[in-house]
Amino acid sequence: MADHYEVLGVERDASPDEIKKAYRRLARELHPDVNPSAEAQERFKLVTHAYDVLSDPQQRQQYDLGGSGGFGGAGGADFAGFSDIFETFFGGGGGGGRGPRSRRERGQDALLRVEVDLDEVVFGTHRDLEVDTAVVCETCNGSCCQPGTQPVTCDICHGTGSIQRSVRSLLGNVMTSSPCGTCRGYGTVIATPCVTCQGQGRVRARRTVPVDIPAGVDTGLRLQMPGSGEAGPAGGPNGDLYLEIKVKHHEVFSRDGDDLLCTLELSMTDAILGTTATVKALDGDIRLELKPGTQSADIVTVKDRGITHLRGSGRGDLRVGIQVVTPTKLDHKEKELIKKFASTYKGSQPTLAHFQQGLFAKLRDRFLNL
């Protein structure tokens, strides 16, 4: 096997620019359009392959370390390699040798924003969404043609989708390829386009998309629905539909992960004596047992009455923060009763104590387990 450096006529420590100059010089001399002899074609293969190896730093390093760097295949594969190089040199491309491109393309993805109530998040919900999107044309069924007709072969490119042209260059006359301007590279022409879709194979329409929104979703979460997006041109496959979730604000309940938080206002007497309270949760009534001496910022936890986990089974908890309400308006009789109670209750006198944060800050920290 010939040494690549000898084939190009350069030293083993030649720079990349020197290798490129040597290759271009030999290519001008040996290119089949300039020198059609069989010997020149064989030398051109060797020169091109040597340049492919030595112009790539990794391949050159492997070759210098003793790697084969040989052809590794038939001559057709080698010509495929240097045909790409000539496309780079002369601006060729656009489908030459690759066949016409298809009219069928995948449709675009679509994004919808969906608002859900907090109670719908607990167990999930179902929605039927009205979507303005592209659907397959029912008249032509995506063929783009009038019923009873079909695309005809382009008489300019003869179905190849590309036009071959001879361009004079430093290497002589070189054949380049570009998309056919008549059929735009498709290889066929729609002589009688569908009047409903104007030859697009799809039309704009409103359709209903049934959606099952799972329990546990939160604001900002995106759900992917494969194949529910826009229909592609010429009957191409549908894109995907993405649903971006927004959970509406609730007047009573808030959320911490999969736990629900709320505040229960408790009268001073109920806090002193204890009581039983029934509160309306998002999924039914809950009975709370409040012990005597309940304090503001106490937390009552009700297990498994929060939000269903998005992944996995089970639910979060409901955490109820207590706020003891001191009455501000008392009639004369009520005031006398309070005074009588105060005269008999031997509580501590008002005194300065260590700093404590406000009620709502305390509730927040206890809710969040800080």
mmCIF file of C-alpha atoms in Angstrom:
data_model
loop_
_atom_site.group_PDB
_atom_site.id
_atom_site.type_symbol
_atom_site.label_atom_id
_atom_site.label_comp_id
_atom_site.label_asym_id
_atom_site.label_seq_id
_atom_site.Cartn_x
_atom_site.Cartn_y
_atom_site.Cartn_z
ATOM 1 C CA MET A 1 0.000 0.000 0.000
ATOM 2 C CA ALA A 2 1.369 3.387 -1.030
ATOM 3 C CA ASP A 3 2.435 5.813 1.685
ATOM 4 C CA HIS A 4 -0.019 8.691 1.931
ATOM 5 C CA TYR A 5 2.727 11.278 2.294
ATOM 6 C CA GLU A 6 4.463 9.946 -0.827
ATOM 7 C CA VAL A 7 1.180 9.956 -2.766
ATOM 8 C CA LEU A 8 0.729 13.665 -2.025
ATOM 9 C CA GLY A 9 4.439 14.419 -2.359
ATOM 10 C CA VAL A 10 4.844 16.046 1.055
ATOM 11 C CA GLU A 11 7.086 15.471 4.041
ATOM 12 C CA ARG A 12 5.778 13.618 7.100
ATOM 13 C CA ASP A 13 5.908 16.844 9.143
ATOM 14 C CA ALA A 14 3.971 18.837 6.517
ATOM 15 C CA SER A 15 1.476 21.370 7.844
ATOM 16 C CA PRO A 16 -2.280 21.105 7.086
ATOM 17 C CA ASP A 17 -1.965 23.998 4.592
ATOM 18 C CA GLU A 18 0.877 22.244 2.767
ATOM 19 C CA ILE A 19 -1.185 19.051 2.549
ATOM 20 C CA LYS A 20 -4.175 20.961 1.205
ATOM 21 C CA LYS A 21 -2.084 22.778 -1.423
ATOM 22 C CA ALA A 22 -0.527 19.507 -2.566
ATOM 23 C CA TYR A 23 -3.918 17.861 -2.892
ATOM 24 C CA ARG A 24 -5.414 20.732 -4.880
ATOM 25 C CA ARG A 25 -2.430 20.758 -7.243
ATOM 26 C CA LEU A 26 -2.740 17.017 -7.934
ATOM 27 C CA ALA A 27 -6.567 17.193 -8.156
ATOM 28 C CA ARG A 28 -6.348 19.797 -10.931
ATOM 29 C CA GLU A 29 -4.037 17.465 -12.817
ATOM 30 C CA LEU A 30 -5.789 14.129 -12.223
ATOM 31 C CA HIS A 31 -9.517 14.896 -11.994
ATOM 32 C CA PRO A 32 -11.485 12.626 -14.421
ATOM 33 C CA ASP A 33 -13.044 15.656 -16.148
ATOM 34 C CA VAL A 34 -9.553 16.926 -16.965
ATOM 35 C CA ASN A 35 -7.641 13.653 -17.437
ATOM 36 C CA PRO A 36 -9.972 10.767 -18.392
ATOM 37 C CA SER A 37 -7.275 8.092 -18.584
ATOM 38 C CA ALA A 38 -7.636 5.005 -16.400
ATOM 39 C CA GLU A 39 -4.225 5.589 -14.819
ATOM 40 C CA ALA A 40 -5.160 9.135 -13.848
ATOM 41 C CA GLN A 41 -8.398 7.919 -12.293
ATOM 42 C CA GLU A 42 -6.570 5.371 -10.144
ATOM 43 C CA ARG A 43 -4.054 7.995 -9.029
ATOM 44 C CA PHE A 44 -6.914 10.385 -8.291
ATOM 45 C CA LYS A 45 -8.454 7.777 -5.978
ATOM 46 C CA LEU A 46 -5.149 7.383 -4.139
ATOM 47 C CA VAL A 47 -4.630 11.153 -3.873
ATOM 48 C CA THR A 48 -8.166 11.746 -2.605
ATOM 49 C CA HIS A 49 -7.961 8.976 -0.015
ATOM 50 C CA ALA A 50 -4.550 10.164 1.164
ATOM 51 C CA TYR A 51 -5.944 13.670 1.604
ATOM 52 C CA ASP A 52 -9.008 12.338 3.483
ATOM 53 C CA VAL A 53 -6.725 10.625 5.995
ATOM 54 C CA LEU A 54 -4.051 13.295 6.418
ATOM 55 C CA SER A 55 -6.469 16.251 6.574
ATOM 56 C CA ASP A 56 -8.237 14.723 9.580
ATOM 57 C CA PRO A 57 -6.086 15.179 12.735
ATOM 58 C CA GLN A 58 -7.342 11.993 14.397
ATOM 59 C CA GLN A 59 -6.951 9.829 11.302
ATOM 60 C CA ARG A 60 -3.525 11.299 10.621
ATOM 61 C CA GLN A 61 -2.392 10.568 14.173
ATOM 62 C CA GLN A 62 -3.643 6.999 13.904
ATOM 63 C CA TYR A 63 -1.889 6.596 10.541
ATOM 64 C CA ASP A 64 1.382 7.980 11.913
ATOM 65 C CA LEU A 65 1.164 5.517 14.806
ATOM 66 C CA GLY A 66 0.953 2.597 12.422
ATOM 67 C CA GLY A 67 -2.765 2.484 11.530
ATOM 68 C CA SER A 68 -3.639 1.147 8.099
ATOM 69 C CA GLY A 69 -5.487 4.181 6.739
ATOM 70 C CA GLY A 70 -6.268 2.057 3.713
ATOM 71 C CA PHE A 71 -9.201 2.248 1.383
ATOM 72 C CA GLY A 72 -11.288 -0.267 3.371
ATOM 73 C CA GLY A 73 -13.804 -0.699 0.551
ATOM 74 C CA ALA A 74 -14.535 -0.510 -3.128
ATOM 75 C CA GLY A 75 -13.699 2.372 -5.366
ATOM 76 C CA GLY A 76 -17.325 3.569 -5.383
ATOM 77 C CA ALA A 77 -17.095 4.430 -1.687
ATOM 78 C CA ASP A 78 -13.977 6.473 -2.353
ATOM 79 C CA PHE A 79 -15.659 8.467 -5.087
ATOM 80 C CA ALA A 80 -18.543 9.162 -2.673
ATOM 81 C CA GLY A 81 -16.014 10.685 -0.308
ATOM 82 C CA PHE A 82 -14.397 13.049 -2.764
ATOM 83 C CA SER A 83 -17.724 13.917 -4.405
ATOM 84 C CA ASP A 84 -18.650 15.555 -1.081
ATOM 85 C CA ILE A 85 -15.385 17.478 -1.199
ATOM 86 C CA PHE A 86 -16.210 18.825 -4.667
ATOM 87 C CA GLU A 87 -19.639 19.868 -3.467
ATOM 88 C CA THR A 88 -17.848 21.965 -0.860
ATOM 89 C CA PHE A 89 -15.444 23.434 -3.468
ATOM 90 C CA PHE A 90 -17.987 24.224 -6.158
ATOM 91 C CA GLY A 91 -21.291 24.726 -4.340
ATOM 92 C CA GLY A 92 -22.927 21.600 -5.739
ATOM 93 C CA GLY A 93 -25.625 19.654 -3.957
ATOM 94 C CA GLY A 94 -29.349 19.809 -3.571
ATOM 95 C CA GLY A 95 -30.234 16.226 -4.239
ATOM 96 C CA GLY A 96 -27.821 14.996 -6.928
ATOM 97 C CA GLY A 97 -27.701 11.221 -6.584
ATOM 98 C CA ARG A 98 -30.010 11.297 -3.601
ATOM 99 C CA GLY A 99 -33.342 11.251 -5.381
ATOM 100 C CA PRO A 100 -36.282 13.670 -5.134
ATOM 101 C CA ARG A 101 -37.471 14.837 -1.750
ATOM 102 C CA SER A 102 -40.860 13.872 -0.370
ATOM 103 C CA ARG A 103 -43.796 16.245 -0.131
ATOM 104 C CA ARG A 104 -44.888 14.504 3.065
ATOM 105 C CA GLU A 105 -43.460 16.241 6.116
ATOM 106 C CA ARG A 106 -44.111 15.965 9.817
ATOM 107 C CA GLY A 107 -46.542 18.536 11.186
ATOM 108 C CA GLN A 108 -45.533 21.168 13.693
ATOM 109 C CA ASP A 109 -45.840 20.712 17.430
ATOM 110 C CA ALA A 110 -48.469 22.792 19.235
ATOM 111 C CA LEU A 111 -48.562 24.281 22.736
ATOM 112 C CA LEU A 112 -51.729 24.928 24.739
ATOM 113 C CA ARG A 113 -52.006 26.471 28.204
ATOM 114 C CA VAL A 114 -54.651 24.841 30.390
ATOM 115 C CA GLU A 115 -55.949 26.241 33.685
ATOM 116 C CA VAL A 116 -57.183 23.772 36.297
ATOM 117 C CA ASP A 117 -58.706 24.292 39.724
ATOM 118 C CA LEU A 118 -56.892 23.093 42.819
ATOM 119 C CA ASP A 119 -59.630 20.568 43.592
ATOM 120 C CA GLU A 120 -59.150 19.073 40.103
ATOM 121 C CA VAL A 121 -55.489 18.515 40.919
ATOM 122 C CA VAL A 122 -56.338 16.271 43.877
ATOM 123 C CA PHE A 123 -57.584 13.367 41.769
ATOM 124 C CA GLY A 124 -57.009 14.538 38.185
ATOM 125 C CA THR A 125 -59.603 15.653 35.671
ATOM 126 C CA HIS A 126 -60.781 15.268 32.073
ATOM 127 C CA ARG A 127 -61.059 18.062 29.530
ATOM 128 C CA ASP A 128 -62.283 18.238 25.947
ATOM 129 C CA LEU A 129 -60.154 20.986 24.413
ATOM 130 C CA GLU A 130 -61.142 22.880 21.271
ATOM 131 C CA VAL A 131 -58.020 23.301 19.154
ATOM 132 C CA ASP A 132 -57.596 25.451 16.025
ATOM 133 C CA THR A 133 -55.055 23.443 14.039
ATOM 134 C CA ALA A 134 -54.165 21.859 10.688
ATOM 135 C CA VAL A 135 -55.994 18.656 9.790
ATOM 136 C CA VAL A 136 -55.817 16.340 6.761
ATOM 137 C CA CYS A 137 -57.897 17.609 3.855
ATOM 138 C CA GLU A 138 -60.965 15.383 3.540
ATOM 139 C CA THR A 139 -61.391 16.176 -0.165
ATOM 140 C CA CYS A 140 -58.025 14.835 -1.335
ATOM 141 C CA ASN A 141 -57.157 12.788 1.778
ATOM 142 C CA GLY A 142 -53.715 14.428 1.896
ATOM 143 C CA SER A 143 -52.728 13.718 -1.724
ATOM 144 C CA CYS A 144 -52.792 17.451 -2.634
ATOM 145 C CA CYS A 145 -54.487 16.575 -5.964
ATOM 146 C CA GLN A 146 -58.031 16.845 -7.190
ATOM 147 C CA PRO A 147 -59.854 13.526 -6.685
ATOM 148 C CA GLY A 148 -59.216 11.231 -9.638
ATOM 149 C CA THR A 149 -55.860 12.835 -10.480
ATOM 150 C CA GLN A 150 -52.298 12.315 -9.305
ATOM 151 C CA PRO A 151 -48.917 14.085 -9.523
ATOM 152 C CA VAL A 152 -47.138 13.871 -12.882
ATOM 153 C CA THR A 153 -43.421 13.440 -13.435
ATOM 154 C CA CYS A 154 -41.584 16.731 -13.904
ATOM 155 C CA ASP A 155 -40.584 17.076 -17.560
ATOM 156 C CA ILE A 156 -37.600 19.263 -16.677
ATOM 157 C CA CYS A 157 -35.721 17.008 -14.236
ATOM 158 C CA HIS A 158 -37.501 13.833 -15.367
ATOM 159 C CA GLY A 159 -38.384 12.872 -11.802
ATOM 160 C CA THR A 160 -34.919 13.219 -10.280
ATOM 161 C CA GLY A 161 -35.696 16.452 -8.436
ATOM 162 C CA SER A 162 -32.371 18.004 -9.448
ATOM 163 C CA ILE A 163 -30.698 19.627 -12.432
ATOM 164 C CA GLN A 164 -27.149 18.777 -13.508
ATOM 165 C CA ARG A 165 -24.990 21.601 -14.839
ATOM 166 C CA SER A 166 -21.427 21.742 -16.138
ATOM 167 C CA VAL A 167 -19.386 24.464 -14.445
ATOM 168 C CA ARG A 168 -15.940 25.537 -15.638
ATOM 169 C CA SER A 169 -13.448 25.696 -12.772
ATOM 170 C CA LEU A 170 -9.761 25.459 -11.994
ATOM 171 C CA LEU A 171 -10.132 21.694 -12.354
ATOM 172 C CA GLY A 172 -11.821 21.981 -15.713
ATOM 173 C CA ASN A 173 -15.489 21.286 -16.365
ATOM 174 C CA VAL A 174 -17.155 19.999 -13.189
ATOM 175 C CA MET A 175 -20.728 18.703 -12.950
ATOM 176 C CA THR A 176 -22.795 20.277 -10.188
ATOM 177 C CA SER A 177 -26.321 19.518 -9.020
ATOM 178 C CA SER A 178 -29.064 21.860 -7.767
ATOM 179 C CA PRO A 179 -32.787 21.441 -6.979
ATOM 180 C CA CYS A 180 -35.104 21.644 -9.937
ATOM 181 C CA GLY A 181 -36.813 25.035 -10.011
ATOM 182 C CA THR A 182 -39.929 23.692 -11.697
ATOM 183 C CA CYS A 183 -40.855 20.953 -9.208
ATOM 184 C CA ARG A 184 -38.824 22.420 -6.286
ATOM 185 C CA GLY A 185 -36.942 19.168 -5.870
ATOM 186 C CA TYR A 186 -39.997 16.902 -5.550
ATOM 187 C CA GLY A 187 -39.568 15.231 -8.943
ATOM 188 C CA THR A 188 -43.294 15.570 -9.632
ATOM 189 C CA VAL A 189 -45.677 18.413 -10.415
ATOM 190 C CA ILE A 190 -49.274 18.684 -9.218
ATOM 191 C CA ALA A 191 -51.063 19.654 -12.401
ATOM 192 C CA THR A 192 -54.548 19.852 -10.842
ATOM 193 C CA PRO A 193 -54.222 20.803 -7.170
ATOM 194 C CA CYS A 194 -57.089 20.176 -4.774
ATOM 195 C CA VAL A 195 -59.321 23.256 -4.658
ATOM 196 C CA THR A 196 -60.169 22.717 -0.983
ATOM 197 C CA CYS A 197 -56.615 22.764 0.392
ATOM 198 C CA GLN A 198 -54.925 24.567 -2.525
ATOM 199 C CA GLY A 199 -52.588 21.622 -3.035
ATOM 200 C CA GLN A 200 -51.327 21.521 0.568
ATOM 201 C CA GLY A 201 -53.009 18.281 1.632
ATOM 202 C CA ARG A 202 -54.272 19.910 4.845
ATOM 203 C CA VAL A 203 -56.631 22.665 5.962
ATOM 204 C CA ARG A 204 -57.198 24.746 9.078
ATOM 205 C CA ALA A 205 -60.051 23.540 11.249
ATOM 206 C CA ARG A 206 -61.218 23.257 14.833
ATOM 207 C CA ARG A 207 -61.171 19.841 16.388
ATOM 208 C CA THR A 208 -61.817 18.459 19.837
ATOM 209 C CA VAL A 209 -58.923 16.843 21.688
ATOM 210 C CA PRO A 210 -59.879 14.742 24.732
ATOM 211 C CA VAL A 211 -57.311 15.163 27.512
ATOM 212 C CA ASP A 212 -56.927 13.246 30.762
ATOM 213 C CA ILE A 213 -54.990 15.519 33.143
ATOM 214 C CA PRO A 214 -53.408 13.343 35.832
ATOM 215 C CA ALA A 215 -53.593 14.052 39.541
ATOM 216 C CA GLY A 216 -50.678 15.892 41.108
ATOM 217 C CA VAL A 217 -49.868 18.278 38.255
ATOM 218 C CA ASP A 218 -48.514 21.703 39.169
ATOM 219 C CA THR A 219 -48.087 25.071 37.510
ATOM 220 C CA GLY A 220 -45.429 24.992 34.783
ATOM 221 C CA LEU A 221 -45.664 21.251 34.150
ATOM 222 C CA ARG A 222 -45.901 20.274 30.480
ATOM 223 C CA LEU A 223 -47.748 17.181 29.330
ATOM 224 C CA GLN A 224 -46.844 15.684 25.944
ATOM 225 C CA MET A 225 -49.508 14.144 23.722
ATOM 226 C CA PRO A 226 -47.720 12.427 20.803
ATOM 227 C CA GLY A 227 -49.470 12.706 17.451
ATOM 228 C CA SER A 228 -52.047 15.262 18.607
ATOM 229 C CA GLY A 229 -50.386 18.295 17.017
ATOM 230 C CA GLU A 230 -50.793 19.702 13.508
ATOM 231 C CA ALA A 231 -51.166 17.407 10.510
ATOM 232 C CA GLY A 232 -48.161 17.460 8.193
ATOM 233 C CA PRO A 233 -48.200 18.698 4.578
ATOM 234 C CA ALA A 234 -49.280 16.163 1.945
ATOM 235 C CA GLY A 235 -50.648 13.762 4.542
ATOM 236 C CA GLY A 236 -47.503 13.764 6.652
ATOM 237 C CA PRO A 237 -47.612 12.529 10.263
ATOM 238 C CA ASN A 238 -48.970 14.773 12.991
ATOM 239 C CA GLY A 239 -46.695 16.658 15.344
ATOM 240 C CA ASP A 240 -47.084 16.511 19.104
ATOM 241 C CA LEU A 241 -49.332 18.549 21.373
ATOM 242 C CA TYR A 242 -47.918 19.974 24.604
ATOM 243 C CA LEU A 243 -50.154 21.108 27.447
ATOM 244 C CA GLU A 244 -48.701 23.639 29.878
ATOM 245 C CA ILE A 245 -50.532 23.502 33.205
ATOM 246 C CA LYS A 246 -51.518 26.467 35.358
ATOM 247 C CA VAL A 247 -53.208 25.762 38.697
ATOM 248 C CA LYS A 248 -55.643 28.527 39.691
ATOM 249 C CA HIS A 249 -55.289 30.341 43.007
ATOM 250 C CA HIS A 250 -57.618 29.036 45.750
ATOM 251 C CA GLU A 251 -59.088 31.337 48.389
ATOM 252 C CA VAL A 252 -58.761 28.834 51.264
ATOM 253 C CA PHE A 253 -56.153 26.207 50.424
ATOM 254 C CA SER A 254 -52.576 26.524 49.293
ATOM 255 C CA ARG A 255 -50.051 23.888 48.312
ATOM 256 C CA ASP A 256 -46.703 22.690 49.544
ATOM 257 C CA GLY A 257 -45.607 19.878 47.252
ATOM 258 C CA ASP A 258 -48.375 17.305 47.599
ATOM 259 C CA ASP A 259 -49.562 18.660 50.979
ATOM 260 C CA LEU A 260 -52.496 21.035 51.314
ATOM 261 C CA LEU A 261 -52.296 23.955 53.766
ATOM 262 C CA CYS A 262 -55.102 25.966 55.329
ATOM 263 C CA THR A 263 -55.778 28.122 58.410
ATOM 264 C CA LEU A 264 -58.602 27.500 60.919
ATOM 265 C CA GLU A 265 -59.845 30.474 62.952
ATOM 266 C CA LEU A 266 -60.717 29.371 66.501
ATOM 267 C CA SER A 267 -62.530 31.347 69.173
ATOM 268 C CA MET A 268 -60.775 32.032 72.454
ATOM 269 C CA THR A 269 -63.232 29.896 74.444
ATOM 270 C CA ASP A 270 -62.910 26.929 72.063
ATOM 271 C CA ALA A 271 -59.138 27.214 72.303
ATOM 272 C CA ILE A 272 -59.341 27.161 76.108
ATOM 273 C CA LEU A 273 -61.879 24.371 76.473
ATOM 274 C CA GLY A 274 -61.201 22.375 73.346
ATOM 275 C CA THR A 275 -63.776 21.531 70.711
ATOM 276 C CA THR A 276 -64.665 19.455 67.679
ATOM 277 C CA ALA A 277 -64.748 21.249 64.328
ATOM 278 C CA THR A 278 -65.938 20.096 60.917
ATOM 279 C CA VAL A 279 -64.184 21.762 57.974
ATOM 280 C CA LYS A 280 -64.884 21.461 54.252
ATOM 281 C CA ALA A 281 -61.821 20.077 52.455
ATOM 282 C CA LEU A 282 -61.440 19.862 48.678
ATOM 283 C CA ASP A 283 -62.740 16.304 48.659
ATOM 284 C CA GLY A 284 -65.323 16.313 51.466
ATOM 285 C CA ASP A 285 -65.767 17.211 55.116
ATOM 286 C CA ILE A 286 -63.092 16.540 57.735
ATOM 287 C CA ARG A 287 -63.715 16.313 61.495
ATOM 288 C CA LEU A 288 -60.991 17.855 63.666
ATOM 289 C CA GLU A 289 -60.514 17.177 67.370
ATOM 290 C CA LEU A 290 -58.970 20.249 69.035
ATOM 291 C CA LYS A 291 -57.594 19.643 72.503
ATOM 292 C CA PRO A 292 -58.046 22.122 75.402
ATOM 293 C CA GLY A 293 -55.372 24.778 75.521
ATOM 294 C CA THR A 294 -54.853 24.932 71.766
ATOM 295 C CA GLN A 295 -52.475 27.758 70.861
ATOM 296 C CA SER A 296 -52.188 30.006 67.834
ATOM 297 C CA ALA A 297 -49.792 28.553 65.232
ATOM 298 C CA ASP A 298 -50.439 24.968 66.357
ATOM 299 C CA ILE A 299 -50.634 22.560 63.413
ATOM 300 C CA VAL A 300 -53.202 19.780 63.107
ATOM 301 C CA THR A 301 -52.173 17.202 60.474
ATOM 302 C CA VAL A 302 -54.736 15.023 58.728
ATOM 303 C CA LYS A 303 -53.010 12.139 56.963
ATOM 304 C CA ASP A 304 -53.720 11.265 53.314
ATOM 305 C CA ARG A 305 -56.083 14.166 52.629
ATOM 306 C CA GLY A 306 -53.722 16.124 50.405
ATOM 307 C CA ILE A 307 -52.986 15.818 46.690
ATOM 308 C CA THR A 308 -52.487 12.480 44.941
ATOM 309 C CA HIS A 309 -48.835 11.937 44.003
ATOM 310 C CA LEU A 310 -48.124 12.582 40.330
ATOM 311 C CA ARG A 311 -45.878 9.546 40.112
ATOM 312 C CA GLY A 312 -46.642 6.616 42.321
ATOM 313 C CA SER A 313 -49.539 5.957 44.660
ATOM 314 C CA GLY A 314 -50.776 7.610 47.837
ATOM 315 C CA ARG A 315 -51.571 11.186 48.771
ATOM 316 C CA GLY A 316 -50.025 14.011 50.699
ATOM 317 C CA ASP A 317 -51.392 15.361 53.992
ATOM 318 C CA LEU A 318 -53.708 18.208 54.954
ATOM 319 C CA ARG A 319 -52.090 20.543 57.460
ATOM 320 C CA VAL A 320 -54.399 22.905 59.353
ATOM 321 C CA GLY A 321 -52.824 25.884 61.104
ATOM 322 C CA ILE A 322 -54.692 27.272 64.135
ATOM 323 C CA GLN A 323 -55.337 30.976 64.592
ATOM 324 C CA VAL A 324 -56.947 31.870 67.939
ATOM 325 C CA VAL A 325 -59.165 34.938 67.455
ATOM 326 C CA THR A 326 -59.428 37.408 70.331
ATOM 327 C CA PRO A 327 -62.847 39.151 70.410
ATOM 328 C CA THR A 328 -62.765 42.906 69.882
ATOM 329 C CA LYS A 329 -66.428 43.745 70.551
ATOM 330 C CA LEU A 330 -68.089 42.541 73.775
ATOM 331 C CA ASP A 331 -71.341 43.624 75.341
ATOM 332 C CA HIS A 332 -71.555 44.616 79.016
ATOM 333 C CA LYS A 333 -72.527 41.148 80.243
ATOM 334 C CA GLU A 334 -69.701 39.474 78.337
ATOM 335 C CA LYS A 335 -67.185 41.937 79.705
ATOM 336 C CA GLU A 336 -68.343 41.255 83.277
ATOM 337 C CA LEU A 337 -67.935 37.516 82.730
ATOM 338 C CA ILE A 338 -64.408 38.005 81.406
ATOM 339 C CA LYS A 339 -63.552 40.244 84.372
ATOM 340 C CA LYS A 340 -64.899 37.625 86.793
ATOM 341 C CA PHE A 341 -62.826 34.937 85.075
ATOM 342 C CA ALA A 342 -59.733 37.159 85.205
ATOM 343 C CA SER A 343 -60.200 37.770 88.940
ATOM 344 C CA THR A 344 -60.217 34.055 89.665
ATOM 345 C CA TYR A 345 -57.585 32.941 87.129
ATOM 346 C CA LYS A 346 -54.103 33.206 88.623
ATOM 347 C CA GLY A 347 -52.191 33.654 85.374
ATOM 348 C CA SER A 348 -48.795 35.276 85.047
ATOM 349 C CA GLN A 349 -48.505 39.033 84.894
ATOM 350 C CA PRO A 350 -47.632 40.706 81.596
ATOM 351 C CA THR A 351 -43.874 40.730 81.193
ATOM 352 C CA LEU A 352 -41.289 41.050 78.449
ATOM 353 C CA ALA A 353 -40.373 37.749 76.837
ATOM 354 C CA HIS A 354 -37.985 36.531 74.161
ATOM 355 C CA PHE A 355 -38.701 37.884 70.697
ATOM 356 C CA GLN A 356 -41.223 35.795 68.739
ATOM 357 C CA GLN A 357 -42.144 36.237 65.119
ATOM 358 C CA GLY A 358 -45.682 37.046 64.057
ATOM 359 C CA LEU A 359 -48.473 34.527 63.801
ATOM 360 C CA PHE A 360 -48.418 34.113 60.033
ATOM 361 C CA ALA A 361 -44.640 33.798 59.961
ATOM 362 C CA LYS A 362 -44.870 31.141 62.663
ATOM 363 C CA LEU A 363 -47.572 29.334 60.728
ATOM 364 C CA ARG A 364 -45.505 29.474 57.578
ATOM 365 C CA ASP A 365 -42.434 28.078 59.269
ATOM 366 C CA ARG A 366 -44.404 25.305 60.927
ATOM 367 C CA PHE A 367 -46.183 24.495 57.709
ATOM 368 C CA LEU A 368 -42.851 24.193 55.947
ATOM 369 C CA ASN A 369 -41.199 22.417 58.876
ATOM 370 C CA LEU A 370 -38.539 25.107 59.257
#
